[in-house]
Short mmCIF file of C-alpha atoms in Angstrom, two decimals:
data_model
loop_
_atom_site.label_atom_id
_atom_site.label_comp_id
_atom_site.label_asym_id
_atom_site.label_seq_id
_atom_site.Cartn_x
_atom_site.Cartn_y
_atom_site.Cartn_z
CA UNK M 1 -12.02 0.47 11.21
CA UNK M 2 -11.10 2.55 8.36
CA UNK M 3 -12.24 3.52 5.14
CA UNK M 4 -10.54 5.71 2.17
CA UNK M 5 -13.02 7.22 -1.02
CA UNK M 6 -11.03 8.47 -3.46
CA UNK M 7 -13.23 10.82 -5.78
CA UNK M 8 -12.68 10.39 -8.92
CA UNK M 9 -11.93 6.98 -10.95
CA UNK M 10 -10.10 8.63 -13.72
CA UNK M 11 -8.71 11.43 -14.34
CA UNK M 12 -7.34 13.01 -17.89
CA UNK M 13 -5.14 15.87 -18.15
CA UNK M 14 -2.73 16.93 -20.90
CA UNK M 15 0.61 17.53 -20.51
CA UNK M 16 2.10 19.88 -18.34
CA UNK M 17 -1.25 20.93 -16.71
CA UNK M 18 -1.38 20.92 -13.19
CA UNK M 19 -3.49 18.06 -11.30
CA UNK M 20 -5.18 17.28 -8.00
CA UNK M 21 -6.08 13.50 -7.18
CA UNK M 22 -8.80 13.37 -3.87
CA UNK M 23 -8.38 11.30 -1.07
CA UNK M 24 -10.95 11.51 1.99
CA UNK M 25 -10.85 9.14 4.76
CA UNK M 26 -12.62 8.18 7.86
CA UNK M 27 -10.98 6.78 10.69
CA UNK M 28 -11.48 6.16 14.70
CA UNK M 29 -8.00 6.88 15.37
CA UNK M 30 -5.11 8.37 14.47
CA UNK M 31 -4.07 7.50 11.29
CA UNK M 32 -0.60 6.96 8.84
CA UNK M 33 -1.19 8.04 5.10
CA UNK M 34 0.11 6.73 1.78
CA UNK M 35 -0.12 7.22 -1.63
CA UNK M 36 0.99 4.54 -3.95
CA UNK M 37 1.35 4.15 -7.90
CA UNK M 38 1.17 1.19 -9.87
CA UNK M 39 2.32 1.48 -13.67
CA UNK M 40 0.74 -0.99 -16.15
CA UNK M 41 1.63 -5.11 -15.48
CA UNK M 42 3.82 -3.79 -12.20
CA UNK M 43 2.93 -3.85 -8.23
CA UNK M 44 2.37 -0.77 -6.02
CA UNK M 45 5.59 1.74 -5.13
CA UNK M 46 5.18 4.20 -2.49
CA UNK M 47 5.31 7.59 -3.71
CA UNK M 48 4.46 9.48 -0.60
CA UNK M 49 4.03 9.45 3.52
CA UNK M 50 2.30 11.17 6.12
CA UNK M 51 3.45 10.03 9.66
CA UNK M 52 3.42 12.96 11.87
CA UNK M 53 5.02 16.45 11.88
CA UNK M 54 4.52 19.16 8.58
CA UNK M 55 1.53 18.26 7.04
CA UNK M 56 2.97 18.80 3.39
CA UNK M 57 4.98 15.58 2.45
CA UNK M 58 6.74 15.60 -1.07
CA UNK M 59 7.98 12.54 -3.62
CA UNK M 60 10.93 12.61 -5.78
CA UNK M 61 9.22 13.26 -8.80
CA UNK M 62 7.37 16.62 -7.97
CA UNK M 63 4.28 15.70 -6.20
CA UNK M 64 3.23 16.67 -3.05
CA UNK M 65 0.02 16.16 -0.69
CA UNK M 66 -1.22 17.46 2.16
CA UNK M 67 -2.89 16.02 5.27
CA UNK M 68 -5.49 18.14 6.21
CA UNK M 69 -7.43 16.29 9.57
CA UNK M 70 -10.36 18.45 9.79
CA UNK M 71 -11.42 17.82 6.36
CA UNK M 72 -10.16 14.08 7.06
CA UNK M 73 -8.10 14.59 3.59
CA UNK M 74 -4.86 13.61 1.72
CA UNK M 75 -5.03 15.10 -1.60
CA UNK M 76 -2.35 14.70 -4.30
CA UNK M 77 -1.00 17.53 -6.58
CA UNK M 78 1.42 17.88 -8.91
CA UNK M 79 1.96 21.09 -10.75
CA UNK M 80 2.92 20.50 -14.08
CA UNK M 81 2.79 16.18 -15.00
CA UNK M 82 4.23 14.74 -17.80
CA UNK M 83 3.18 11.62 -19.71
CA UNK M 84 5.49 9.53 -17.75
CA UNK M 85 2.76 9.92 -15.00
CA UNK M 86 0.24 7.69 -16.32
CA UNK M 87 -0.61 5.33 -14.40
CA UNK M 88 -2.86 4.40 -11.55
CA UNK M 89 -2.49 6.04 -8.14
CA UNK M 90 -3.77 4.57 -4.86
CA UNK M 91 -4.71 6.30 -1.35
CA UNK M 92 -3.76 4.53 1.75
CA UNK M 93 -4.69 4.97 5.25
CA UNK M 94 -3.32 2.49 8.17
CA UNK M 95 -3.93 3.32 11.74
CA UNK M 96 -0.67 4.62 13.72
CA UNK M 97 -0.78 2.02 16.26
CA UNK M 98 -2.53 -1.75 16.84
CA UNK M 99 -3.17 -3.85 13.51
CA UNK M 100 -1.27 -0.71 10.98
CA UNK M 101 -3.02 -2.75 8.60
CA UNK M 102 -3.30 -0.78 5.16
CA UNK M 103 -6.81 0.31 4.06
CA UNK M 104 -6.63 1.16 -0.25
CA UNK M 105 -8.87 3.20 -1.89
CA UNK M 106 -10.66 2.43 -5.36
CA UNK M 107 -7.76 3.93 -7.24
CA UNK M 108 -7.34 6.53 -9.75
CA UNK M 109 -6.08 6.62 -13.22
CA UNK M 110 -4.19 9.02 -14.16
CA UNK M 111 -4.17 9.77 -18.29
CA UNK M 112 -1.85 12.53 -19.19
CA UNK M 113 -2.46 13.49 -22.80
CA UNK M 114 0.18 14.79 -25.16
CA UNK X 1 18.16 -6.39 -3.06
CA UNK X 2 15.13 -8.47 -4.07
CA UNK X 3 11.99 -6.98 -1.96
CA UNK X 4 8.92 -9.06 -1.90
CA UNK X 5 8.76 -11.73 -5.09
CA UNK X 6 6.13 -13.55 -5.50
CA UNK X 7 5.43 -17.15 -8.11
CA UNK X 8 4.02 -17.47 -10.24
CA UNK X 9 3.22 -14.38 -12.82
CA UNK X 10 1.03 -16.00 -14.10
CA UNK X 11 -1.57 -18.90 -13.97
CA UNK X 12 -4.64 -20.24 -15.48
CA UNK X 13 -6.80 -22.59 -13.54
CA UNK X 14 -9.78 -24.34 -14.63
CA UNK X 15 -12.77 -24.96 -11.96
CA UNK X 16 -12.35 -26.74 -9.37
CA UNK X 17 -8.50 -26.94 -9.41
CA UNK X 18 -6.06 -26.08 -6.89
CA UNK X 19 -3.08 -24.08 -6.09
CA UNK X 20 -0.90 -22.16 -4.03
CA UNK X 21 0.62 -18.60 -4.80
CA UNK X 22 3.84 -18.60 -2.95
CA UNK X 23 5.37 -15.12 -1.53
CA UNK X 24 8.74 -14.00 0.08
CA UNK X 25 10.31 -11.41 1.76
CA UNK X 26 13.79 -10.29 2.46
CA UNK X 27 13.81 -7.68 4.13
CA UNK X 28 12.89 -8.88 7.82
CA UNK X 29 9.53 -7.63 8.35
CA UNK X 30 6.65 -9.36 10.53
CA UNK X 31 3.61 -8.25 9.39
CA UNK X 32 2.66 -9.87 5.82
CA UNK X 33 -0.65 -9.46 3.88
CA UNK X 34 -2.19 -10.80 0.84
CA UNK X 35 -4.39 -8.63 -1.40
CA UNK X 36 -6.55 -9.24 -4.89
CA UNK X 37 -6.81 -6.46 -6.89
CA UNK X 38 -10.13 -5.97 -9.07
CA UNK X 39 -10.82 -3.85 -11.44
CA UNK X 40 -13.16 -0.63 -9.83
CA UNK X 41 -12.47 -2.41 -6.84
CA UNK X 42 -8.80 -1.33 -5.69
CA UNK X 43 -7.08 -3.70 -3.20
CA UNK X 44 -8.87 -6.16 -1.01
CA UNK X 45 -7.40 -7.81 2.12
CA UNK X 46 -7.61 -11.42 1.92
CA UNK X 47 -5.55 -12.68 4.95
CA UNK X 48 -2.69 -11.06 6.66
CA UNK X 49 0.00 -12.56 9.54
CA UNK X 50 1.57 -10.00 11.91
CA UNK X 51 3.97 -12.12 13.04
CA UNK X 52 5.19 -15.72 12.31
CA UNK X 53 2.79 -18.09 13.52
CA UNK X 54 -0.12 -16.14 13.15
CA UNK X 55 -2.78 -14.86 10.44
CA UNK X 56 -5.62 -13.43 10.32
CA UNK X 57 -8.80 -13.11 7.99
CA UNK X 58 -9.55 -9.86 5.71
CA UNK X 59 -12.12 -8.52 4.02
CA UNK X 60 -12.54 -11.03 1.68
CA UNK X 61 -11.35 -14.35 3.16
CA UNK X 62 -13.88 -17.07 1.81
CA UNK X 63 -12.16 -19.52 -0.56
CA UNK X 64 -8.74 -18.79 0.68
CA UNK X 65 -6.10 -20.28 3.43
CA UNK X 66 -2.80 -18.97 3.88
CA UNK X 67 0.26 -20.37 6.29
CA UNK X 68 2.53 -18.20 7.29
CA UNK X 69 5.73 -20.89 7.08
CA UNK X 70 8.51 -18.86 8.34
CA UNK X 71 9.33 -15.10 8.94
CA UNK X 72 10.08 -14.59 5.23
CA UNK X 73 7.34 -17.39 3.34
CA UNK X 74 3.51 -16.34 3.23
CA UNK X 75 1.80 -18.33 1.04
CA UNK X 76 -1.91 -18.62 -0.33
CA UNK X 77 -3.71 -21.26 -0.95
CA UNK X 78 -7.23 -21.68 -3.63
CA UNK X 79 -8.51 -24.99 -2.73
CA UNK X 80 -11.25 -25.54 -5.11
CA UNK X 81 -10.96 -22.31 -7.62
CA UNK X 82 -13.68 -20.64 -9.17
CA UNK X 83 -14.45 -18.12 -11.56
CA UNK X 84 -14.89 -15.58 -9.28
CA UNK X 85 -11.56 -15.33 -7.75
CA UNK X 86 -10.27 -14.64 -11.34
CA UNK X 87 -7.99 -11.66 -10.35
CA UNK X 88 -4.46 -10.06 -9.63
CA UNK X 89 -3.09 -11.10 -6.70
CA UNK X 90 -0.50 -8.89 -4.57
CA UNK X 91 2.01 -10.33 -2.25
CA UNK X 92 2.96 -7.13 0.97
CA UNK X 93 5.36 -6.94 3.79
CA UNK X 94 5.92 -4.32 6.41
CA UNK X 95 7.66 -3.40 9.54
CA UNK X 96 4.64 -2.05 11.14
CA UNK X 97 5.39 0.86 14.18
CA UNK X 98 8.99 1.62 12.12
CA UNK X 99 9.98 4.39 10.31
CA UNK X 100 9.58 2.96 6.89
CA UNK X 101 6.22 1.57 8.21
CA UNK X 102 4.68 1.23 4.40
CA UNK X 103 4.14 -1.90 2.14
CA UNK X 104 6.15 -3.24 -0.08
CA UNK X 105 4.66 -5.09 -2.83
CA UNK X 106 5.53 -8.09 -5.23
CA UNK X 107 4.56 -7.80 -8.70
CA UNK X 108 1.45 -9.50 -8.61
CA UNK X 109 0.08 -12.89 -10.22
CA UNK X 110 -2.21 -13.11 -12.76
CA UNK X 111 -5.26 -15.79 -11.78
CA UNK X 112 -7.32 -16.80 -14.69
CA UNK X 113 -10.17 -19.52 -13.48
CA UNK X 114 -11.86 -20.90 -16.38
#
């Protein structure tokens, strides 16, 4: 089994300040990881994978995270947000063989302030 | 291209009723899950199928039944609703072990149970 804490609940930020969202997980074996975003009223969109290879994945929109195994970690940065990235963001973690059923965190909102 | 859609949006029950929250897929993938989403709580597996013809309990099965009617159908069935399973309910597919081996959602339904 697998389990995924993300850190903090909310997080507020203003505009154009950088930002780090926490994901630690736990897992028996080896492990796929996701981060998802849900904007108000809509359902989840993947914004990022880790499968295998470089450890630093990227999204379209200027985030990045980075798997870190020893520390069992998949944090989320972004350098500079904009209020466009308001929403809630979700941590994943399915294992890479077997059931690959999904695991979610607790979620984290994200409130960028003008 | 459509993705996953389920029906309805929205629904208000009173106690006791029944329903069923109907989900499809067109994209071709076999696994298919059902998650409620609450707040604090982030998503919950209710039931998943891996395959046609089979399914599987979650985390948080009890007052829920699903069938899995074809590759594409996954539905999910309150028999006798109450209060408690007031929530948002996500539809997911995947093509576990595949390259694009994430979830894609529906846009949710709304479950009040007065």
């Amino acid at each position: 089994a697998q389990s995924v804490t993300q850190l903090d609940s909310q997080v507020p930020v203003f505009e154009e300040a950088p930002v780090e969202l926490r994901c630690n997980y736990s897992s028996s074996v080896s492990v796929y990881l996701f981060w998802y975003v849900q904007y108000p009223n809509q359902g989840l969109q993947l914004l990022l994978k880790y499968l295998s290879g470089s450890t630093l994945v990227e999204s379209i929109n200027g985030f990045e995270a980075e798997f870190n195994k020893s520390q069992t970690s998949f944090h989320l940065r972004k350098p500079s947000v904009h209020i466009s990235d308001t929403a809630e963001y979700f941590c994943a973690v399915s294992p890479s063989g077997g059931s690959y059923i999904p695991t979610f965190g607790r979620g984290t909102s994200l409130i960028v302030h003008p | 291209n459509a993705g996953v859609t389920q029906t309805p949006k929205f629904q208000v029950l009173k106690t006791g009723q029944s329903m069923t929250l109907q989900c499809a897929q067109d994209m071709n993938h076999n696994s298919m899950y059902w998650y409620r989403q609450d707040p604090g709580m982030g998503l919950r597996l209710i039931y998943y199928s891996a395959s046609e013809g089979t399914t599987d309990k979650g985390e948080v099965p009890n007052g829920y039944n699903v069938s899995r009617l074809n590759k594409r159908e996954f539905s999910l069935r309150l028999e006798s609703a109450a209060p408690s399973q007031t929530s948002v309910y996500f539809c997911a597919s995947s093509a576990p072990g595949q390259a694009n081996t994430e979830a894609f959602f529906g846009q949710g339904t709304r479950l009040t149970v007065v």
